[in-house]
mmCIF file of C-alpha atoms in Angstrom:
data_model
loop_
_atom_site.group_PDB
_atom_site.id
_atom_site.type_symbol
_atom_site.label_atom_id
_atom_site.label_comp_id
_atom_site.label_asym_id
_atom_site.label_seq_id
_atom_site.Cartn_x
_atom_site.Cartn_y
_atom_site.Cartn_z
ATOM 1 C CA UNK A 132 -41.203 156.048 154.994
ATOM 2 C CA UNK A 133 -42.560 152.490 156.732
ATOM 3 C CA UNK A 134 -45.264 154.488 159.096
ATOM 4 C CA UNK A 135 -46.040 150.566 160.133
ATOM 5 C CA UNK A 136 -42.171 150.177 161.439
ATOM 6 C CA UNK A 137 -42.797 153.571 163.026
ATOM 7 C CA UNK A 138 -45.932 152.982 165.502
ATOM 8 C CA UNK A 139 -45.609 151.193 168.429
ATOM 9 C CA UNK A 140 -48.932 149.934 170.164
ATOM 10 C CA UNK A 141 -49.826 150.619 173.850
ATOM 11 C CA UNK A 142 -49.749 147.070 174.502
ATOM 12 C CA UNK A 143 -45.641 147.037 173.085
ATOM 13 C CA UNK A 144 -44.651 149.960 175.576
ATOM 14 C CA UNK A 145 -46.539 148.215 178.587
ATOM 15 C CA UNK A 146 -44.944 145.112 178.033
ATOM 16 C CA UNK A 147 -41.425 146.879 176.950
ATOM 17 C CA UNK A 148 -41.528 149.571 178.920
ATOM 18 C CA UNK A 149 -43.522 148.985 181.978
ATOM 19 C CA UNK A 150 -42.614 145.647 182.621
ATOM 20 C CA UNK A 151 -39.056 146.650 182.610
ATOM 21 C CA UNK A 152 -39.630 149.705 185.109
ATOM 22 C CA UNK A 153 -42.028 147.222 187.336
ATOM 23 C CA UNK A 154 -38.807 144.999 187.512
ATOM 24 C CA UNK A 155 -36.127 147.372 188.109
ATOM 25 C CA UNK A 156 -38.494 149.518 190.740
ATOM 26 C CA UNK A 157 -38.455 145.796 192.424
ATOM 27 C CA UNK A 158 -35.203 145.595 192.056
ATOM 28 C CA UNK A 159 -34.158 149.080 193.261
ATOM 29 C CA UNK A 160 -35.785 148.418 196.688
ATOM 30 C CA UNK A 161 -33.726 145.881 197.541
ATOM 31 C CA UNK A 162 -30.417 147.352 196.286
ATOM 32 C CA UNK A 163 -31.611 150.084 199.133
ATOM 33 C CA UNK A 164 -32.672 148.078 201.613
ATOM 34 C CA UNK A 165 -31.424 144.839 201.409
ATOM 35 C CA UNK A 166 -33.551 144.138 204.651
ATOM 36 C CA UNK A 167 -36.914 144.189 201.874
ATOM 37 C CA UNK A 168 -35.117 141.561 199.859
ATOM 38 C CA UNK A 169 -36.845 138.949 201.516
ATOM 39 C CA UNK A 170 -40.222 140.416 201.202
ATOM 40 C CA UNK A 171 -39.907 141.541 197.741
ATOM 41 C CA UNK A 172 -38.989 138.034 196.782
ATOM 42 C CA UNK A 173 -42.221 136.502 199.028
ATOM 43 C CA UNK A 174 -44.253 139.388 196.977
ATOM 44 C CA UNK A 175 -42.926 138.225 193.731
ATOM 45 C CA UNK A 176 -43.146 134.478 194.218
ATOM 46 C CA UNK A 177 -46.786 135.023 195.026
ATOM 47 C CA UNK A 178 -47.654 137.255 192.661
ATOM 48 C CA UNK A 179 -45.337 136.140 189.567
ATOM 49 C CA UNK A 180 -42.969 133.356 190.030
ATOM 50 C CA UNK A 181 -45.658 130.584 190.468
ATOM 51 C CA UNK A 182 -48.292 132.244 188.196
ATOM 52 C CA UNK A 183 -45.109 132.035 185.311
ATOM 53 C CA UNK A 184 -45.008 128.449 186.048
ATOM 54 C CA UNK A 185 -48.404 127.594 186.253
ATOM 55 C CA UNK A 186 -48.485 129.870 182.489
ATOM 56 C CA UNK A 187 -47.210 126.962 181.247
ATOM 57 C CA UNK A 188 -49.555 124.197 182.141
ATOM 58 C CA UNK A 189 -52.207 126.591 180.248
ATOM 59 C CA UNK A 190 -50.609 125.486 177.240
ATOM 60 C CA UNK A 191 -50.196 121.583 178.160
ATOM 61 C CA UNK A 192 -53.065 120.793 180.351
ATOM 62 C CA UNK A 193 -56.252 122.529 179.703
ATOM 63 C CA UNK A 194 -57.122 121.336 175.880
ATOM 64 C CA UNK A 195 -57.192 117.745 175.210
ATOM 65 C CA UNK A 196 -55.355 118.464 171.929
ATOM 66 C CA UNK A 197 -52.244 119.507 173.516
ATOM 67 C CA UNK A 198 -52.465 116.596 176.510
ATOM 68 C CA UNK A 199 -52.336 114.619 173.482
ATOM 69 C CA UNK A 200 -49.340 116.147 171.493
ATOM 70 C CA UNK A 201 -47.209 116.905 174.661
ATOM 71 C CA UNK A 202 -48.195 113.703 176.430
ATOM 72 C CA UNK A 203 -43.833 112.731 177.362
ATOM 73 C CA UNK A 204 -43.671 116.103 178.588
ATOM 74 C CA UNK A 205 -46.980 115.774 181.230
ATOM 75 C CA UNK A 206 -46.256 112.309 182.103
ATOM 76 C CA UNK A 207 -42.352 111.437 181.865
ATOM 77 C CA UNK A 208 -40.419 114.335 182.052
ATOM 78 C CA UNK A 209 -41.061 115.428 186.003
ATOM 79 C CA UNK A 210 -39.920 112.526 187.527
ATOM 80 C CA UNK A 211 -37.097 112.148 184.856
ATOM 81 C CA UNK A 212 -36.285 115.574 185.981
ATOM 82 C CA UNK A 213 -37.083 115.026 189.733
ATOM 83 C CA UNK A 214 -34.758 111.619 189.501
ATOM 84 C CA UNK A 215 -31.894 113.643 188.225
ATOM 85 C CA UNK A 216 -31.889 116.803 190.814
ATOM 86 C CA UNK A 217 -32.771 114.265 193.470
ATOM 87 C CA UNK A 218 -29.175 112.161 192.206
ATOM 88 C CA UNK A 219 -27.304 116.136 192.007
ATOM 89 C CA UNK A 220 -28.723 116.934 195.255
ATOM 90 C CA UNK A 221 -27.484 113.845 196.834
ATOM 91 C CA UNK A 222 -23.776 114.184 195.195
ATOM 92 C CA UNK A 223 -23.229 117.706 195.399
ATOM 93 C CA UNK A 224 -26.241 119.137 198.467
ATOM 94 C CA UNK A 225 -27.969 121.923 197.887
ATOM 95 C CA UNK A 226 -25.304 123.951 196.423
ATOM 96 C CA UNK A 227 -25.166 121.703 193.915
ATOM 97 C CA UNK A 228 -28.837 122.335 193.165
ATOM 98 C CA UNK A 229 -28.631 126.078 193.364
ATOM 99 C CA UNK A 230 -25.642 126.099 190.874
ATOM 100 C CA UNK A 231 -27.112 124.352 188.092
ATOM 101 C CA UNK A 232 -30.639 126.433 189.064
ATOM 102 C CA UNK A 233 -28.543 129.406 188.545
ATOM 103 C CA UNK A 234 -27.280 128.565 184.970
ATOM 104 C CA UNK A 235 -30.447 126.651 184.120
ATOM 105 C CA UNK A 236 -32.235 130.136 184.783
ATOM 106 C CA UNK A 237 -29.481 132.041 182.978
ATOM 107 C CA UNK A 238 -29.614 130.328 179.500
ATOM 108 C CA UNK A 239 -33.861 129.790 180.118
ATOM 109 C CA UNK A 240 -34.273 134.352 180.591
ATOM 110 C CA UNK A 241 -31.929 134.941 176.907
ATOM 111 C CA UNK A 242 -33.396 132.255 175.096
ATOM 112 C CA UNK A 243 -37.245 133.714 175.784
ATOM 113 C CA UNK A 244 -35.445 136.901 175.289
ATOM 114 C CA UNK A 245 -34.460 136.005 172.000
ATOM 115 C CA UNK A 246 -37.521 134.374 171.026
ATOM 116 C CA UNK A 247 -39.160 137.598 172.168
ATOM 117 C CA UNK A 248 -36.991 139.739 169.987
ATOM 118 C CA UNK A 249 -38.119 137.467 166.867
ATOM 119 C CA UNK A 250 -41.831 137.758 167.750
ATOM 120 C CA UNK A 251 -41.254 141.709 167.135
ATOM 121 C CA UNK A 252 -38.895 140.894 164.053
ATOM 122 C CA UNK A 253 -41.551 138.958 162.552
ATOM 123 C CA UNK A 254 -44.511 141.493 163.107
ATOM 124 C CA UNK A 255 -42.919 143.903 161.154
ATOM 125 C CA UNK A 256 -42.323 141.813 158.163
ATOM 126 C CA UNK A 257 -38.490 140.637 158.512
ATOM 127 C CA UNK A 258 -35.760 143.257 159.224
ATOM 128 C CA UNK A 259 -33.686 142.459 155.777
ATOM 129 C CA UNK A 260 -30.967 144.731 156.537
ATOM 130 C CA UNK A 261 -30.808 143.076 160.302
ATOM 131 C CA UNK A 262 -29.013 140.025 160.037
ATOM 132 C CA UNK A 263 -30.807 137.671 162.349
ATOM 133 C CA UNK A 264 -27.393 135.650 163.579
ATOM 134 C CA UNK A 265 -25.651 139.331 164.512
ATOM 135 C CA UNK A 266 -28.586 140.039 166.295
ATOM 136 C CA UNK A 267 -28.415 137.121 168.301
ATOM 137 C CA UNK A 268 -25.116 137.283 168.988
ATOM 138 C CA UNK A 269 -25.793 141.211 169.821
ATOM 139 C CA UNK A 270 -28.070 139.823 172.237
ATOM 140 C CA UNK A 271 -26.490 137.339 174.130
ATOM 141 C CA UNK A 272 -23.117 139.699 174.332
ATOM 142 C CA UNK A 273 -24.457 141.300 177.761
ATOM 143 C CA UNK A 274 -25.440 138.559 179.195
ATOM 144 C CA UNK A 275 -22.478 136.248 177.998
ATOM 145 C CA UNK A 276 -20.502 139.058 179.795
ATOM 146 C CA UNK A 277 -22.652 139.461 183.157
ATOM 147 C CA UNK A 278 -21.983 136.231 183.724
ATOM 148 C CA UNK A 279 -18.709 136.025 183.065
ATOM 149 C CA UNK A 280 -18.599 139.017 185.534
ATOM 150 C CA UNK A 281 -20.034 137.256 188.191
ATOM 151 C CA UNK A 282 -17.881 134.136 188.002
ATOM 152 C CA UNK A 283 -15.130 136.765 188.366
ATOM 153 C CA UNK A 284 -17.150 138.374 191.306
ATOM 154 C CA UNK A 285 -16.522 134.498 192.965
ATOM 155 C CA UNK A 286 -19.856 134.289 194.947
ATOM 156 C CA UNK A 287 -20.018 131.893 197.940
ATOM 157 C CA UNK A 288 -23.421 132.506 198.132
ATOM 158 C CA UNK A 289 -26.797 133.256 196.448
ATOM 159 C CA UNK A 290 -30.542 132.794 197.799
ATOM 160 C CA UNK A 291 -29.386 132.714 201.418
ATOM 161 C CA UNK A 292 -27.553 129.294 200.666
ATOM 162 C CA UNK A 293 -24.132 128.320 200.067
ATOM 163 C CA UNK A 294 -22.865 129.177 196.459
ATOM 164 C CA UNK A 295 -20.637 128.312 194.144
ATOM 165 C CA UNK A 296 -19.638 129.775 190.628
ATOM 166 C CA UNK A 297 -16.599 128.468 188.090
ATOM 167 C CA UNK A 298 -13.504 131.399 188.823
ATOM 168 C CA UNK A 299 -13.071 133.392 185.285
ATOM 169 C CA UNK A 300 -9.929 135.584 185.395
ATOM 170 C CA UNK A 301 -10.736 139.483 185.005
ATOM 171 C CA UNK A 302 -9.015 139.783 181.446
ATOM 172 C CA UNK A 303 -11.908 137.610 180.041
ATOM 173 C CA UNK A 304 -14.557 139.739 181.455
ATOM 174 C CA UNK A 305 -12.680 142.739 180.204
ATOM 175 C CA UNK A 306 -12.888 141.320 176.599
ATOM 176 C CA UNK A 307 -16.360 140.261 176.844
ATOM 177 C CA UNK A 308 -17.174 143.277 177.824
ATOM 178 C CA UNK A 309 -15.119 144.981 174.754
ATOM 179 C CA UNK A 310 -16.880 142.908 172.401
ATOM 180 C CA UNK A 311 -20.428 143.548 173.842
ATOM 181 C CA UNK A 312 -19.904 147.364 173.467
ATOM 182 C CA UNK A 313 -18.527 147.365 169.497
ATOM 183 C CA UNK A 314 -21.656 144.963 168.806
ATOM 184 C CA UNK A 315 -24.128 147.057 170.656
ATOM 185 C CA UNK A 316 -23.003 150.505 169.262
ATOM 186 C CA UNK A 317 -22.807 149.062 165.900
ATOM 187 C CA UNK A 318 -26.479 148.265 166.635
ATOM 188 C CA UNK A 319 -27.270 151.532 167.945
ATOM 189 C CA UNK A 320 -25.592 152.666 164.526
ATOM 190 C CA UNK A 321 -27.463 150.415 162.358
ATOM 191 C CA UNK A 322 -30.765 151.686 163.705
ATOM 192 C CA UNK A 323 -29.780 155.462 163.346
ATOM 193 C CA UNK A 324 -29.340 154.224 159.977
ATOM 194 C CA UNK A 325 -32.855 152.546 159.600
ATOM 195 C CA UNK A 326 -34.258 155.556 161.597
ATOM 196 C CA UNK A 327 -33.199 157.910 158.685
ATOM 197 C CA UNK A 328 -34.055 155.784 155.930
ATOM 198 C CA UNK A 329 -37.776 155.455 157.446
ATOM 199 C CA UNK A 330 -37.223 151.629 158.555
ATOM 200 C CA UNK A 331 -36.565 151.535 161.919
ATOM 201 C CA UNK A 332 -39.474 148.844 164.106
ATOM 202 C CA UNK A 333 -39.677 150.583 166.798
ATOM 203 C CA UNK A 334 -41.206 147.754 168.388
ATOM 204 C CA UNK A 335 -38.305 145.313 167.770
ATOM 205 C CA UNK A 336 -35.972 148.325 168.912
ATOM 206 C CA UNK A 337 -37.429 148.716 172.264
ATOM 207 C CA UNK A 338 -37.429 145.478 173.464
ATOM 208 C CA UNK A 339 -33.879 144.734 172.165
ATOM 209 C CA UNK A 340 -32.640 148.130 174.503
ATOM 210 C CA UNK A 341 -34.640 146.797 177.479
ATOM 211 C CA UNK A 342 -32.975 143.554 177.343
ATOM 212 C CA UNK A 343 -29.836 145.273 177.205
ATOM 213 C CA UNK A 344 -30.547 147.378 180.220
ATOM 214 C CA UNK A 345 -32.225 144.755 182.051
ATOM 215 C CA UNK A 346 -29.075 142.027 182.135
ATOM 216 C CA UNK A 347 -26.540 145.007 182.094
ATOM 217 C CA UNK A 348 -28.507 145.670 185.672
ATOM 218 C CA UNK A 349 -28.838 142.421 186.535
ATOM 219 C CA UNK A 350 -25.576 140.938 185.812
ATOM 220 C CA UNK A 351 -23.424 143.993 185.620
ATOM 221 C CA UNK A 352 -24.253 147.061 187.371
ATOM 222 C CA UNK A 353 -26.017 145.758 190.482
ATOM 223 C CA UNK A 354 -23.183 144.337 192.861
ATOM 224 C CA UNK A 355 -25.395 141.772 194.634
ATOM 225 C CA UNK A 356 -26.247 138.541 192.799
ATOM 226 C CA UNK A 357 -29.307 138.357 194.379
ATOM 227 C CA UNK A 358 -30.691 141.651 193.709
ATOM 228 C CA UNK A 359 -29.562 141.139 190.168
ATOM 229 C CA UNK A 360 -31.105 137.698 189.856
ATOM 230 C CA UNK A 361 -34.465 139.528 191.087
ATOM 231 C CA UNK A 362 -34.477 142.352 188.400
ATOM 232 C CA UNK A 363 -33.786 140.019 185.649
ATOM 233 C CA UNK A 364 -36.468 137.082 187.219
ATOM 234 C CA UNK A 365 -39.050 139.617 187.341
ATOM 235 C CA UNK A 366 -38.697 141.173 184.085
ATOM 236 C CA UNK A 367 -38.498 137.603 182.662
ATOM 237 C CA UNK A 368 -41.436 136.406 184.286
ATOM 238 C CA UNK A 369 -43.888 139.214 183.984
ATOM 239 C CA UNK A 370 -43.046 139.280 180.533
ATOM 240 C CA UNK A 371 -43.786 135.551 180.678
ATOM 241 C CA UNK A 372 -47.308 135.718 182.093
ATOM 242 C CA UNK A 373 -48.451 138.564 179.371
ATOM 243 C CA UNK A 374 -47.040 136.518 176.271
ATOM 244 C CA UNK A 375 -48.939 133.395 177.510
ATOM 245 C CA UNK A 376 -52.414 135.788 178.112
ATOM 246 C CA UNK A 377 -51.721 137.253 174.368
ATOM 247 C CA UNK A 378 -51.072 134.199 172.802
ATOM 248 C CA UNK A 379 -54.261 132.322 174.554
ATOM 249 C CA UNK A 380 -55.861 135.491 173.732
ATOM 250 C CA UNK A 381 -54.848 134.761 169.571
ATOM 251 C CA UNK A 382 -55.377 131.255 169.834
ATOM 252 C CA UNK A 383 -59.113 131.283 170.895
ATOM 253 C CA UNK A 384 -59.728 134.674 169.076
ATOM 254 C CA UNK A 385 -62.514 133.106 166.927
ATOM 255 C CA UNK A 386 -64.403 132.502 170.441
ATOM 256 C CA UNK A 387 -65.138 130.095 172.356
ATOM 257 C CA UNK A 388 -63.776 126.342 171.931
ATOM 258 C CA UNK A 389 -65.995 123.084 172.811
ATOM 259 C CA UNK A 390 -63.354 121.428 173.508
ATOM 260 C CA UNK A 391 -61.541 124.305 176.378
ATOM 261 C CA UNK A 392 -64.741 126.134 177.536
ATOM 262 C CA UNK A 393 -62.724 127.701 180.328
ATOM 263 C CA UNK A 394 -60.056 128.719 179.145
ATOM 264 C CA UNK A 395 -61.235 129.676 175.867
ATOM 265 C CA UNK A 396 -64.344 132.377 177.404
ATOM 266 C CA UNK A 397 -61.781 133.938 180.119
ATOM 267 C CA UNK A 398 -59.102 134.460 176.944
ATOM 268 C CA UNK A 399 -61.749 136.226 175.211
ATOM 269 C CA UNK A 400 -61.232 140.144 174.952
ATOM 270 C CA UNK A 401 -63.330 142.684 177.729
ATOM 271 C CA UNK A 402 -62.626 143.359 181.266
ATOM 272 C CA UNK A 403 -64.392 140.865 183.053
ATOM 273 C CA UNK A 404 -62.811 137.561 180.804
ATOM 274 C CA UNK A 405 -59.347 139.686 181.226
ATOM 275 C CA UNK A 406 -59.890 139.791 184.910
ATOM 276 C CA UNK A 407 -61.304 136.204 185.318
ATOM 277 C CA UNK A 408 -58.077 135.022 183.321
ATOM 278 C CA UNK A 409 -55.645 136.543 185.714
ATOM 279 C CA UNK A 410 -57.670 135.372 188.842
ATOM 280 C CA UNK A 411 -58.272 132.010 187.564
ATOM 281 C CA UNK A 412 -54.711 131.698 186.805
ATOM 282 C CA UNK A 413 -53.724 133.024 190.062
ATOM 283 C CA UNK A 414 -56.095 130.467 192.212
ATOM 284 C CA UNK A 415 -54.254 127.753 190.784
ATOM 285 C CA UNK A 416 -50.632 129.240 191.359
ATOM 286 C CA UNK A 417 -51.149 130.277 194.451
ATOM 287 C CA UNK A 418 -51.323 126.657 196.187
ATOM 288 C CA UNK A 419 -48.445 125.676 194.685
ATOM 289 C CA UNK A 420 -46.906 128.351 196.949
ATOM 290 C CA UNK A 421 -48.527 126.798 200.034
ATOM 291 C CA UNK A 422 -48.395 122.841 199.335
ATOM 292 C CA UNK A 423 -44.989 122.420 198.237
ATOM 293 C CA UNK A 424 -43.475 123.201 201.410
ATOM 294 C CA UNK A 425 -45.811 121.403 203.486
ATOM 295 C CA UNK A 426 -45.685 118.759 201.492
ATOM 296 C CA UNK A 427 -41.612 118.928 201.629
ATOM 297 C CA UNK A 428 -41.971 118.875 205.357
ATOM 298 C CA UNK A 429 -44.258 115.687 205.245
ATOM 299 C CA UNK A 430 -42.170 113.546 203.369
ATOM 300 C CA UNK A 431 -39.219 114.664 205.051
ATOM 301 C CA UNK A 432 -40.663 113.585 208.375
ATOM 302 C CA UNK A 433 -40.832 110.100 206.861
ATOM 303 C CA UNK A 434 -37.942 109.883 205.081
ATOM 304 C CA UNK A 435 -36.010 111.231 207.827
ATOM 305 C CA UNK A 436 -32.828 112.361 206.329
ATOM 306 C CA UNK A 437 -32.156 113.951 203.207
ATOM 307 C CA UNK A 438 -29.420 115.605 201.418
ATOM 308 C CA UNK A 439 -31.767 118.797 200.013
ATOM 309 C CA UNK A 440 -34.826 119.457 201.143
ATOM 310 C CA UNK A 441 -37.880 117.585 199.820
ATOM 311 C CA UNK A 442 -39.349 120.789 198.836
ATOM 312 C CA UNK A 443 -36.696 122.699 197.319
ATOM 313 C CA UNK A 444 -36.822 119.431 195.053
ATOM 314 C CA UNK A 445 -40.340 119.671 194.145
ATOM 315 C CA UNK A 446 -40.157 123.495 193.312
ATOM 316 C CA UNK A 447 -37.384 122.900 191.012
ATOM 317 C CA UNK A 448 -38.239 119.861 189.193
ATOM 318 C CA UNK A 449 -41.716 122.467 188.688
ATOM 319 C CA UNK A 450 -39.232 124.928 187.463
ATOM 320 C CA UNK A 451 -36.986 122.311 185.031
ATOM 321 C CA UNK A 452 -40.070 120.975 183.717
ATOM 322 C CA UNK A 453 -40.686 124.404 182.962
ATOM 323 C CA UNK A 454 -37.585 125.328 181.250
ATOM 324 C CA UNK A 455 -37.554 121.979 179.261
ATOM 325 C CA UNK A 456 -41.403 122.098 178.275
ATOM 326 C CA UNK A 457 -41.109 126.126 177.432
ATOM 327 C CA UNK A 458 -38.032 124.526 174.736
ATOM 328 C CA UNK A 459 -40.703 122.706 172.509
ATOM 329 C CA UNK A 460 -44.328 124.067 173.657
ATOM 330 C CA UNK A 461 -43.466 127.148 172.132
ATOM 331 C CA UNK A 462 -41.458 126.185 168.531
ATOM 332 C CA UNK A 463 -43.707 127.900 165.582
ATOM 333 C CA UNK A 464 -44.534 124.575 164.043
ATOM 334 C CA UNK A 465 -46.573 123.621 167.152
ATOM 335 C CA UNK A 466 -48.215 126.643 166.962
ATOM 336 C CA UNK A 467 -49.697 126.444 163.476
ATOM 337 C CA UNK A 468 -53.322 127.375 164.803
ATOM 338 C CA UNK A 469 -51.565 131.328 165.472
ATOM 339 C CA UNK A 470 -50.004 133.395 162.729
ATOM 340 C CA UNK A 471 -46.535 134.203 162.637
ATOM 341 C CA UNK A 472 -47.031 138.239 162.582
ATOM 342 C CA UNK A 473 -49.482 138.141 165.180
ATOM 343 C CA UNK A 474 -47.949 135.861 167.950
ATOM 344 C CA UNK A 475 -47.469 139.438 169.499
ATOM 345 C CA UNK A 476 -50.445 140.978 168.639
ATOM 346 C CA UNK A 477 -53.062 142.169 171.333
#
C-alpha cells in the first residue's frame, strides 16, 4: 500500500475543504436572503476579488526578472485589452461587456481548476492508471453542463444589469447532464478501485470532488445566477490567493532574494512574514477598490457621454489582463526556479 497517496496534509484539507465550505457558507447566505447579496459581494470584493487580482502582479511586478520576461504583458496587453472592451462596450453597452465577462470568467475558474487538479496529480508521482485527457474531460463535464443549463435557464439579467445568454434547448442540457454522470461515477469507480489496491491520492481526490460540488452548486443546483456566480468566484479566488502565497512561499524558500527584498522576507515561513504577506498584499488591493470608481467618475465627467461606464472598463480590463496574464505566468516552463512535485507543497 502507497501510505504517501494515502496522507493528506493540513494545508490540502484547508485549501480543499475549507475553502470550499468558506465559499458555499457565502454562498448559502445569499440563496437565504437575497437582500445580503449585495453585502456579501462588497465583503468579498474587499476581502478577495481585488486581493486575487492584485495576486497576480506579485508574480509580474515585484522582481526585475519577471518585469523583464513578461514585459508585453505589463506594458501592451491592458490597453490592447482596454481598446477592445472599450470597442464591445460601445457596439453592444454594457450587456455586451457583462456577457463576454461572464464566459471569460467561466472558461478562466475550470482552466485554474484543472491546472489545480494537475498540481495534486503531479505531487503524488503521476496517476498511471488515471488517464490525464479522461480526467479533463471528467472535469469540465459539470461545468460544460451548468452552463449549458443556464443558457437554457435564458437569463435577462446578472449583476443587477441587463443580461443576455445564447438559448440552448432542454434536450442538450439533458444529455450533458447524462454524460457528466456516466463520467463522474466511472470516476468514483475508478477510485474505489485505486482505494482497494492501496493507490488512491487522496489529495488529487479531494479537490477533484470539490470542484464537482462547487460548479454542480454554482451552475446547477442554485437557481439564481448570481448566487451561483458568487459560490464558484469565491471558491476560485480564495483558492487563487493561497496558490500564489504557496508558490511565493517555494520560490523564495532558500530565503531572502537581493533582488525582491520585500517580497522575498514576507514569503518566508513564521507568523509574522505570513501575516505581513497577507496585509501587504491587502494594502495594495484595497485601493484598487476605492480609485477605480472615482477615477471612472472623473473621466466620465470629462468625457461626458459614454456607452459603459469608465469604471466598469477599468475593473475589467484589470480582470482580462488577469485572465490573459494567469494563461502564460503560470505554464511550468516559466516556472523552472519551483519543482514540479512541490508547486503545491506548503
Amino acid at each position: 500500500m502507497d501510505f504517501d497517496r494515502l496522507k493528506v496534509s493540513c494545508f490540502d484539507l484547508i485549501f480543499i475543504v475549507g475553502i470550499s465550505l468558506l465559499a458555499s457558507l457565502m454562498a448559502s447566505v445569499t440563496v437565504i436572503w437575497p437582500l445580503l447579496f449585495l453585502p456579501i459581494l462588497t465583503v468579498h470584493s474587499w476581502l478577495f476579488g481585488y486581493e486575487h487580482l492584485w495576486a497576480t502582479f506579485t508574480k509580474l511586478l515585484v522582481h526585475p526578472d519577471d518585469r523583464k520576461r513578461y514585459g508585453s504583458l505589463i506594458y501592451f496587453v491592458p490597453p490592447l485589452v482596454l481598446l477592445g472592451l472599450f470597442s464591445l462596450g460601445q457596439t453592444f453597452g454594457l450587456k455586451g461587456i457583462y456577457v463576454i465577462y461572464f464566459f471569460g470568467q467561466f472558461f478562466h475558474t475550470v482552466r485554474q481548476s484543472w491546472g489545480l487538479a494537475q498540481a495534486y496529480r503531479r505531487q503524488v508521482g503521476g496517476l498511471d492508471w488515471d488517464p490525464p485527457f479522461l480526467s479533463e474531460v471528467t472535469l469540465w463535464s459539470v461545468p460544460i453542463w451548468g452552463l449549458l443549463h443556464r443558457c437554457a435557464q435564458s437569463p435577462d439579467e446578472f449583476l443587477f444589469q441587463e443580461f443576455w445568454l445564447p438559448p440552448i434547448p432542454q434536450m442538450i442540457v439533458i444529455i450533458a447532464c447524462f454524460v457528466s454522470c456516466s463520467l463522474w461515477l466511472y470516476w468514483f469507480y475508478t477510485r474505489f478501485v485505486a482505494y482497494l489496491r492501496g493507490e488512491l491520492a487522496v489529495g488529487h481526490s479531494l479537490f477533484m470532488v470539490s470542484h464537482l460540488l462547487v460548479f454542480l452548486g454554482g451552475y446547477i443546483l442554485i437557481e439564481e445566477i448570481c448566487s451561483g456566480w458568487l459560490l464558484v468566484n469565491i471558491w476560485h479566488n480564495v483558492q487563487y490567493i493561497a496558490f500564489v502565497w504557496i508558490y511565493n512561499r517555494n520560490r523564495f524558500v532558500s530565503g531572502l532574494d537581493s533582488k525582491s527584498r520585500v517580497m522575498s522576507w514576507i514569503s518566508q515561513r513564521g507568523a509574522k512574514n505570513t501575516i505581513s504577506y497577507f496585509l501587504v498584499t491587502l494594502t495594495f488591493a484595497l485601493p484598487l477598490y476605492y480609485l477605480l470608481p472615482e477615477l471612472g467618475f472623473k473621466l466620465d465627467s470629462i468625457l461626458k457621454s459614454t456607452a459603459v461606464p469608465t469604471a466598469v472598463l477599468l475593473a475589467m480590463t484589470l480582470t482580462f489582463h488577469h485572465y490573459i496574464a494567469d494563461g502564460m505566468i503560470w505554464k511550468l516552463k516559466n516556472n523552472r526556479e519551483i519543482k514540479d512535485k512541490v508547486f503545491l507543497k506548503y
